[in-house]
């Protein structure tokens, strides 16, 4: 593993345009924007996003945000549901923070301007898989993520202390001579120039990595860039074997795997097989069992033909009111959900693992924080409870700002203290790399996605995982000529794929989102522990699950 690169390609300090701020936020989903808004009350903040500010997994979230605010509900019930779904790998103390601080953060989100659906003057709540209560807030039926993103973007744009720079691809994290993170090396996609963005605190909120898989609910921007950059900077990654596959996405030839929210099943829709029979009837929780269980059940039924989600038990009025986006999208592809069951299949949806953090978003590298899907603090365990992800971004984004306030150093880092690539490379810019071998991006990207889907997907085994890890590693150790953002993304997808495959190969049991057909049992005595990996030494090590609360 000695040939792994600290930087994606050589660059020279002399050719970089330098900017600075107090806090640098990388990513513009719920975790990034909420953190930026909270930090801007005291600090000058820069937000960098690789496309438009609105493009993130947050925008695509349909179901809603889970929070215990109903009279019949309580943080304790939410806590118990989260632990149950997490299959023994949640840290109870972290979950307690999520459920207890969540209501305050959601109220702040509403104060910022997010408007959730109401019924008879009260906030409308729905139920989703593995929840014991109706506790999911939603907006415009099934456009919750869009509404949250709209409100956060509006607030950010009116804040004098927040600068947003779009079209900025984070190539790598920058460090000083002590190994502290002091900023990010960024490609300005418009000009093709490299920029150095320095800050006293850097917050990774770069989202997930669903594009590593052939079929995913994630937008095209979700290529694991922040996770890979943190890895190259020496940060620990945790629980990377645990990828959640959403059970129900639209299965139509030549159509994207459009997400069909779990809230549809929460409102009463049934899953039926090719013979028209419900096949979840005898499973505890039925259609609302944890996501990993439903996804594998659908996968098994697909051996005998298509699987369908039947909306009709919900009723026309509720369908049109609660799921207008899903209704219109299916109609676009020729399916009227009011009268016809919809063909569905699982797709890669959410990364439970990520950059290892504590309860304040601090990583194993000083001055680097992480929040949202790119982070892992063990709040989701081996299988995230539906609609806990948006809450996660709020609660731990807020706690990051608390910690930054406590530790803030008024003196911003200088460009002089940044450690550049070894060897004092004299040239700079995209395309400067050792071996000058053109990276055929689309071909390699397709190979990665197919390999991950077939061998590191819903069902896994030793032979497939071993082959995937070896192939991905061989591809990663090639030095390619990087000629643009697509190539940078593909290189990051390779890194993410290697780390996932390696962790999955080592975990010889089945738990949550990780299912080994050769080790089908959950083995708490041996495997109730978190996997950790970092680039130095590059092996999988383990730490016990915290039992404290």
XYZ file of C-alpha atoms in Angstrom:
549
model
C 0.000 0.000 0.000
C 3.040 2.257 -0.004
C 2.150 3.735 -3.391
C -1.055 5.395 -2.201
C -0.891 9.140 -2.758
C -1.151 11.838 -0.083
C -2.375 14.201 -2.805
C -4.425 13.277 -5.852
C -1.763 14.940 -8.010
C 1.351 17.065 -7.502
C 0.938 20.828 -7.297
C 3.104 23.826 -6.511
C 2.381 26.357 -3.770
C 3.425 29.190 -6.065
C 0.587 28.541 -8.504
C -2.291 28.705 -6.030
C -4.666 31.608 -5.378
C -5.184 31.946 -1.602
C -8.338 32.836 0.388
C -9.026 32.679 4.105
C -11.854 32.758 6.629
C -12.493 31.715 10.230
C -14.486 28.576 9.394
C -14.413 26.667 6.113
C -17.444 24.453 5.388
C -17.123 21.922 2.568
C -20.561 20.931 1.255
C -23.978 22.546 0.990
C -26.477 19.970 2.256
C -28.331 20.248 5.564
C -25.220 19.560 7.691
C -23.045 22.091 5.864
C -25.533 24.939 5.597
C -26.913 24.578 9.129
C -23.351 24.534 10.503
C -22.498 27.604 8.428
C -25.576 29.488 9.667
C -24.815 28.659 13.327
C -21.119 29.525 12.930
C -21.896 32.810 11.156
C -23.369 34.200 14.402
C -19.778 34.618 15.574
C -17.379 33.866 12.702
C -16.621 34.653 9.086
C -17.599 31.502 7.177
C -16.866 30.258 3.662
C -19.003 27.506 2.135
C -17.605 25.627 -0.857
C -19.774 23.366 -3.002
C -18.762 21.479 -6.106
C -21.840 22.304 -8.179
C -24.728 24.639 -7.321
C -25.484 25.302 -3.660
C -28.817 23.456 -3.905
C -27.319 20.187 -5.237
C -26.981 17.649 -2.433
C -28.549 14.507 -1.000
C -30.622 16.772 1.264
C -32.532 18.142 -1.714
C -33.538 14.575 -2.670
C -34.780 13.540 0.785
C -38.485 12.770 0.529
C -39.716 11.082 3.688
C -38.882 13.731 6.235
C -37.112 14.386 9.477
C -37.633 12.194 12.547
C -38.150 14.010 15.827
C -40.038 13.162 19.017
C -42.447 16.089 19.415
C -45.826 14.381 19.549
C -47.633 13.993 22.898
C -47.751 10.214 22.424
C -44.019 10.135 21.645
C -40.841 10.785 23.659
C -37.089 11.006 23.127
C -36.857 7.712 25.034
C -39.046 5.911 22.487
C -37.057 7.474 19.636
C -33.857 6.363 21.390
C -35.090 2.769 21.686
C -36.196 2.605 18.039
C -32.826 3.959 16.847
C -30.881 1.413 18.918
C -33.081 -1.447 17.694
C -32.595 -0.513 14.036
C -28.841 -0.031 14.528
C -28.334 -3.769 15.179
C -26.061 -3.447 18.204
C -23.567 -0.929 16.792
C -25.100 2.370 17.926
C -23.306 4.274 20.659
C -26.139 4.871 23.185
C -24.679 8.140 24.482
C -24.537 9.559 20.930
C -28.094 8.411 20.186
C -29.251 10.063 23.412
C -27.767 13.367 22.193
C -29.548 12.982 18.825
C -33.016 12.378 20.244
C -32.798 14.886 23.113
C -31.215 17.805 21.236
C -33.172 17.094 18.050
C -36.398 18.937 18.960
C -34.490 22.186 19.688
C -32.610 21.984 16.389
C -35.822 21.302 14.445
C -37.449 24.324 16.086
C -34.430 26.403 14.982
C -34.828 25.008 11.467
C -38.458 26.158 11.491
C -37.356 29.576 12.781
C -34.940 29.766 9.845
C -37.960 29.324 7.577
C -38.568 25.622 6.869
C -42.323 25.094 6.576
C -43.561 21.615 7.419
C -46.995 20.255 6.561
C -49.782 20.861 9.054
C -53.147 19.261 9.699
C -55.845 21.123 11.629
C -53.239 23.664 12.686
C -50.915 21.016 14.133
C -47.685 19.702 12.613
C -48.552 16.606 10.537
C -46.580 13.497 11.429
C -46.205 10.195 9.589
C -44.600 6.877 10.427
C -41.791 5.026 8.665
C -40.012 1.687 8.945
C -38.868 0.546 12.416
C -40.450 3.581 14.139
C -42.891 2.750 16.928
C -44.609 6.158 16.649
C -45.652 8.711 14.049
C -42.752 11.152 14.334
C -41.760 12.089 10.784
C -42.202 15.754 9.873
C -42.665 16.302 6.144
C -43.089 19.211 3.737
C -45.189 19.554 0.581
C -46.086 15.900 0.980
C -42.885 14.253 -0.190
C -40.586 17.202 -0.904
C -39.165 17.611 2.595
C -35.517 17.800 1.593
C -36.240 20.394 -1.054
C -38.086 22.596 1.439
C -35.322 22.318 4.056
C -32.652 23.105 1.465
C -34.713 26.082 0.205
C -34.962 27.576 3.687
C -31.279 27.058 4.510
C -30.076 28.451 1.173
C -32.245 31.544 1.605
C -30.831 32.201 5.082
C -27.238 31.644 3.947
C -27.635 34.014 1.014
C -28.849 36.817 3.281
C -26.091 36.329 5.869
C -23.296 38.933 5.608
C -20.884 36.573 7.410
C -21.223 33.685 4.933
C -19.475 33.595 1.555
C -20.642 30.836 -0.794
C -18.447 29.738 -3.675
C -20.073 27.356 -6.152
C -18.282 25.205 -8.720
C -15.417 24.471 -6.300
C -14.145 20.902 -6.210
C -12.226 19.991 -3.055
C -9.149 18.164 -4.302
C -7.427 17.614 -0.948
C -7.161 18.873 2.610
C -4.157 21.026 3.488
C -2.018 20.576 6.590
C 0.763 22.381 8.425
C 4.028 20.974 9.756
C 2.287 19.596 12.849
C -0.181 17.618 10.758
C -3.077 19.951 11.694
C -5.651 20.625 8.984
C -5.496 24.290 7.952
C -7.685 24.374 4.846
C -8.434 22.796 1.501
C -6.872 22.697 -1.959
C -9.706 23.448 -4.347
C -10.222 23.407 -8.108
C -12.198 26.332 -9.478
C -14.227 24.519 -12.124
C -14.880 27.699 -14.103
C -11.314 28.942 -14.422
C -9.440 25.637 -14.063
C -7.219 27.290 -11.434
C -6.228 25.875 -8.067
C -7.268 27.771 -4.943
C -6.096 27.421 -1.361
C -8.875 28.097 1.150
C -7.428 28.474 4.650
C -9.338 28.531 7.939
C -8.932 27.989 11.668
C -11.522 25.201 11.516
C -12.512 23.014 8.546
C -15.889 21.234 8.498
C -16.411 18.330 6.116
C -20.079 18.077 5.146
C -19.586 16.561 1.717
C -22.314 13.919 1.880
C -22.310 10.325 0.773
C -20.905 8.056 -1.897
C -23.871 6.322 -3.537
C -22.340 6.804 -7.002
C -19.813 4.102 -6.103
C -22.673 1.683 -6.899
C -24.339 0.992 -10.250
C -27.800 1.684 -8.827
C -28.296 4.481 -6.314
C -30.842 7.018 -5.120
C -28.046 9.590 -4.733
C -27.461 12.522 -7.101
C -24.440 12.551 -9.406
C -22.425 14.683 -6.933
C -22.318 11.877 -4.296
C -18.909 10.405 -5.154
C -17.332 10.232 -1.676
C -14.933 13.139 -2.248
C -14.772 14.351 1.353
C -14.369 10.859 2.774
C -11.525 10.142 0.340
C -9.822 13.497 1.020
C -10.006 12.903 4.784
C -8.522 9.436 4.250
C -5.586 10.894 2.302
C -5.069 13.433 5.100
C -4.684 10.617 7.634
C -8.129 10.697 9.290
C -9.709 7.497 10.617
C -12.688 6.085 8.713
C -15.188 4.033 10.744
C -17.705 1.290 9.907
C -17.258 1.623 6.149
C -18.720 -1.845 5.534
C -22.181 -0.587 6.480
C -23.944 0.749 3.395
C -27.714 1.069 3.463
C -29.684 -0.073 0.434
C -33.086 1.564 0.286
C -35.680 -1.151 -0.356
C -37.934 0.721 -2.770
C -36.717 2.617 -5.819
C -38.468 2.819 -9.157
C -37.476 -0.090 -11.429
C -38.108 0.886 -15.037
C -35.740 0.298 -17.946
C -33.659 3.372 -18.835
C -35.103 5.383 -15.918
C -33.022 6.519 -12.913
C -33.568 4.654 -9.640
C -35.958 7.271 -8.305
C -36.520 6.948 -4.561
C -39.977 5.875 -3.414
C -40.121 7.052 0.168
C -40.559 4.701 3.090
C -43.412 6.970 4.136
C -45.460 5.352 1.351
C -45.307 2.085 3.285
C -45.817 4.071 6.490
C -49.163 5.254 5.124
C -50.235 1.695 4.267
C -48.816 0.594 0.885
C -48.105 -3.147 0.452
C -45.218 -4.991 -1.170
C -46.346 -7.761 -3.519
C -44.393 -10.286 -5.582
C -44.779 -11.309 -9.219
C -47.679 -13.583 -8.224
C -49.479 -10.652 -6.595
C -48.974 -11.934 -3.030
C -47.743 -9.969 -0.012
C -44.476 -11.537 1.104
C -43.736 -9.450 4.234
C -46.809 -10.681 6.123
C -44.903 -13.071 8.387
C -41.928 -10.786 9.046
C -41.949 -8.805 12.323
C -42.857 -5.254 11.363
C -44.038 -6.416 7.913
C -43.458 -3.653 5.315
C -42.121 -1.417 8.090
C -39.345 -3.749 9.258
C -35.819 -2.204 9.288
C -34.531 -1.297 5.845
C -31.907 -4.031 5.589
C -34.536 -6.715 6.224
C -37.001 -5.311 3.677
C -34.260 -4.810 1.059
C -33.061 -8.423 1.357
C -36.622 -9.748 1.258
C -37.264 -7.852 -1.993
C -33.918 -9.023 -3.399
C -34.865 -12.642 -2.673
C -38.309 -12.298 -4.300
C -36.702 -10.765 -7.401
C -35.184 -14.183 -8.168
C -38.703 -15.204 -9.251
C -39.779 -12.003 -10.985
C -40.567 -8.367 -10.393
C -41.613 -6.953 -7.023
C -44.233 -4.207 -6.780
C -45.303 -1.570 -4.292
C -49.078 -1.257 -4.243
C -50.203 2.264 -3.294
C -53.921 1.534 -3.618
C -54.549 0.658 0.069
C -53.558 4.274 0.934
C -56.471 5.773 -0.995
C -56.524 8.370 -3.762
C -56.926 11.453 -1.580
C -53.991 10.610 0.705
C -51.747 9.618 -2.228
C -52.282 12.931 -4.019
C -51.861 14.975 -0.850
C -48.872 13.152 0.650
C -46.931 11.967 -2.398
C -47.375 14.457 -5.245
C -43.747 14.209 -6.408
C -43.790 10.416 -6.503
C -47.204 10.422 -8.215
C -46.056 12.830 -10.944
C -42.712 11.078 -11.481
C -44.301 7.644 -11.879
C -46.899 9.155 -14.229
C -44.045 10.530 -16.342
C -42.877 6.925 -16.820
C -46.349 5.680 -17.674
C -47.450 4.330 -14.270
C -50.498 5.678 -12.472
C -49.983 4.707 -8.830
C -53.692 5.316 -8.128
C -54.554 2.244 -10.199
C -51.358 0.250 -10.828
C -48.674 -1.236 -8.523
C -45.188 0.182 -9.128
C -42.184 -2.095 -9.899
C -39.494 -1.490 -7.258
C -35.992 -2.691 -6.379
C -33.328 -1.802 -3.791
C -30.556 0.698 -4.540
C -27.576 2.112 -2.635
C -28.904 4.922 -0.482
C -26.867 5.893 2.592
C -23.426 5.358 4.106
C -23.661 4.549 7.826
C -19.870 4.665 8.046
C -17.654 7.645 7.286
C -14.986 9.855 8.843
C -14.787 8.825 12.507
C -15.837 11.587 14.898
C -16.701 12.098 18.548
C -19.934 13.659 19.803
C -18.702 17.136 18.801
C -17.791 16.208 15.235
C -14.048 16.187 15.935
C -12.065 13.768 13.772
C -8.736 12.077 14.535
C -6.957 15.012 12.815
C -6.782 18.370 14.602
C -9.022 21.220 13.372
C -10.922 18.901 11.027
C -14.594 18.303 11.833
C -17.168 16.203 9.991
C -20.969 16.200 10.013
C -23.808 14.557 8.120
C -23.465 11.524 5.893
C -19.698 11.794 5.407
C -19.215 11.488 9.199
C -19.550 8.474 11.495
C -20.086 8.882 15.232
C -21.977 5.573 15.671
C -25.376 7.269 15.916
C -26.751 5.045 13.113
C -24.950 1.830 14.022
C -25.145 -0.876 11.363
C -28.469 0.288 9.915
C -29.813 3.857 10.024
C -33.349 4.361 11.275
C -35.460 6.022 8.566
C -35.424 9.851 8.575
C -32.719 10.114 11.252
C -30.202 11.412 8.706
C -31.512 14.981 8.421
C -31.716 15.194 12.212
C -28.134 13.922 12.452
C -26.919 16.770 10.221
C -28.646 19.375 12.393
C -27.729 18.091 15.845
C -24.071 17.352 15.227
C -23.572 20.381 12.973
C -24.749 22.482 15.908
C -22.375 20.699 18.304
C -19.438 21.282 15.942
C -20.043 25.023 16.218
C -20.079 24.717 20.046
C -16.680 23.018 19.943
C -15.227 25.499 17.435
C -16.267 28.319 19.782
C -14.506 26.605 22.692
C -11.279 26.003 20.802
C -11.183 28.905 18.376
C -7.826 30.461 17.552
C -8.181 34.023 16.310
C -4.992 33.822 14.243
C -5.828 32.329 10.879
C -3.345 29.934 9.276
C -0.927 31.406 6.724
C -0.035 30.035 3.311
C 3.615 29.890 4.426
C 2.859 27.194 7.001
C 1.047 24.924 4.508
C 3.051 21.808 3.697
C 3.031 21.225 -0.072
C 3.640 17.946 -1.916
C 6.955 16.256 -1.296
C 9.681 16.818 -3.828
C 8.956 20.481 -4.565
C 7.171 19.855 -7.842
C 7.645 22.855 -10.092
C 4.496 22.666 -12.182
C 0.877 22.864 -11.152
C -2.667 22.386 -12.291
C -4.955 19.655 -13.468
C -3.277 16.881 -15.382
C 0.136 16.965 -13.694
C 0.754 13.426 -12.505
C 3.575 10.920 -12.660
C 2.799 8.260 -15.227
C 0.898 10.289 -17.825
C -1.546 7.447 -18.406
C -4.913 8.771 -19.602
C -7.717 7.831 -17.242
C -10.644 6.601 -19.326
C -13.049 7.941 -16.770
C -16.385 6.585 -17.933
C -15.080 3.105 -18.609
C -13.304 2.834 -15.250
C -16.223 4.454 -13.416
C -18.623 1.886 -14.883
C -16.256 -0.920 -13.905
C -16.106 0.358 -10.305
C -19.894 0.681 -10.083
C -20.530 -2.779 -11.530
C -17.881 -4.431 -9.364
C -19.229 -2.810 -6.186
C -22.858 -3.627 -7.010
C -22.121 -7.264 -7.856
C -19.601 -8.051 -5.104
C -19.956 -5.470 -2.317
C -23.701 -4.943 -2.502
C -26.788 -6.320 -0.770
C -25.437 -9.885 -0.503
C -21.702 -10.459 -0.012
C -19.297 -13.403 0.290
C -15.583 -13.973 0.764
C -14.677 -14.699 -2.861
C -16.528 -11.676 -4.221
C -15.187 -9.288 -1.585
C -11.624 -10.508 -2.025
C -11.806 -10.069 -5.787
C -13.343 -6.602 -5.454
C -10.734 -5.393 -2.949
C -7.831 -6.676 -5.055
C -9.140 -5.232 -8.330
C -9.987 -1.832 -6.832
C -6.594 -1.675 -5.157
C -4.808 -2.489 -8.414
C -6.754 0.216 -10.239
C -6.071 2.734 -7.473
C -2.335 2.088 -7.532
C -2.173 3.033 -11.208
C -0.927 6.569 -11.743
C -3.322 8.185 -14.167
C -3.345 11.432 -16.050
C -6.108 13.430 -14.359
C -7.707 15.854 -16.769
C -10.727 17.202 -14.923
C -13.384 16.840 -12.251
C -14.751 13.559 -13.606
C -11.330 11.979 -13.172
C -10.946 13.386 -9.656
C -14.339 11.928 -8.733
C -13.426 8.541 -10.193
C -10.185 8.486 -8.197
C -12.192 9.218 -5.020
C -14.715 6.496 -5.878
C -11.829 4.040 -6.150
C -10.567 4.999 -2.692
C -14.036 4.683 -1.175
C -14.595 1.336 -2.887
C -11.331 -0.118 -1.591
C -12.101 0.900 1.999
C -15.672 -0.466 1.893
C -14.591 -3.766 0.328
C -11.734 -4.242 2.778
C -13.929 -3.653 5.841
C -16.654 -5.930 4.432
C -14.125 -8.683 3.727
C -12.818 -8.576 7.288
C -16.224 -8.623 9.031
C -17.116 -12.317 9.111
C -20.729 -12.032 10.239
C -23.995 -10.429 9.105
C -25.291 -7.300 10.816
C -27.537 -4.479 9.596
C -26.579 -3.290 6.128
C -23.711 -5.808 5.910
C -24.916 -9.300 4.957
C -22.504 -12.176 4.271
C -24.130 -15.238 2.711
C -21.139 -17.273 3.965
C -21.517 -15.866 7.510
C -25.289 -15.286 7.783
C -25.480 -14.978 11.584
C -25.042 -11.905 13.765
C -22.223 -12.742 16.189
C -22.257 -10.254 19.064
C -19.590 -12.087 21.043
C -17.011 -11.683 18.284
C -18.139 -8.761 16.181
C -19.943 -6.192 18.305
C -17.223 -3.673 17.529
C -16.499 -0.819 15.138
C -14.034 -1.126 12.287
C -11.455 1.643 11.877
C -9.134 2.253 8.934
C -6.607 4.937 8.112
C -4.151 5.283 5.275
C -1.092 4.846 7.490
C -0.416 1.119 7.675
C -3.721 0.501 5.880
C -5.270 -2.351 7.797
C -8.601 -2.792 9.548
C -8.541 -2.443 13.311
C -11.398 -2.547 15.790
C -12.686 -0.739 18.861
C -15.499 -1.927 21.144
C -18.959 -0.388 20.978
C -19.469 2.035 23.833
C -21.990 0.586 26.252
C -22.363 3.746 28.280
C -25.318 6.080 28.217
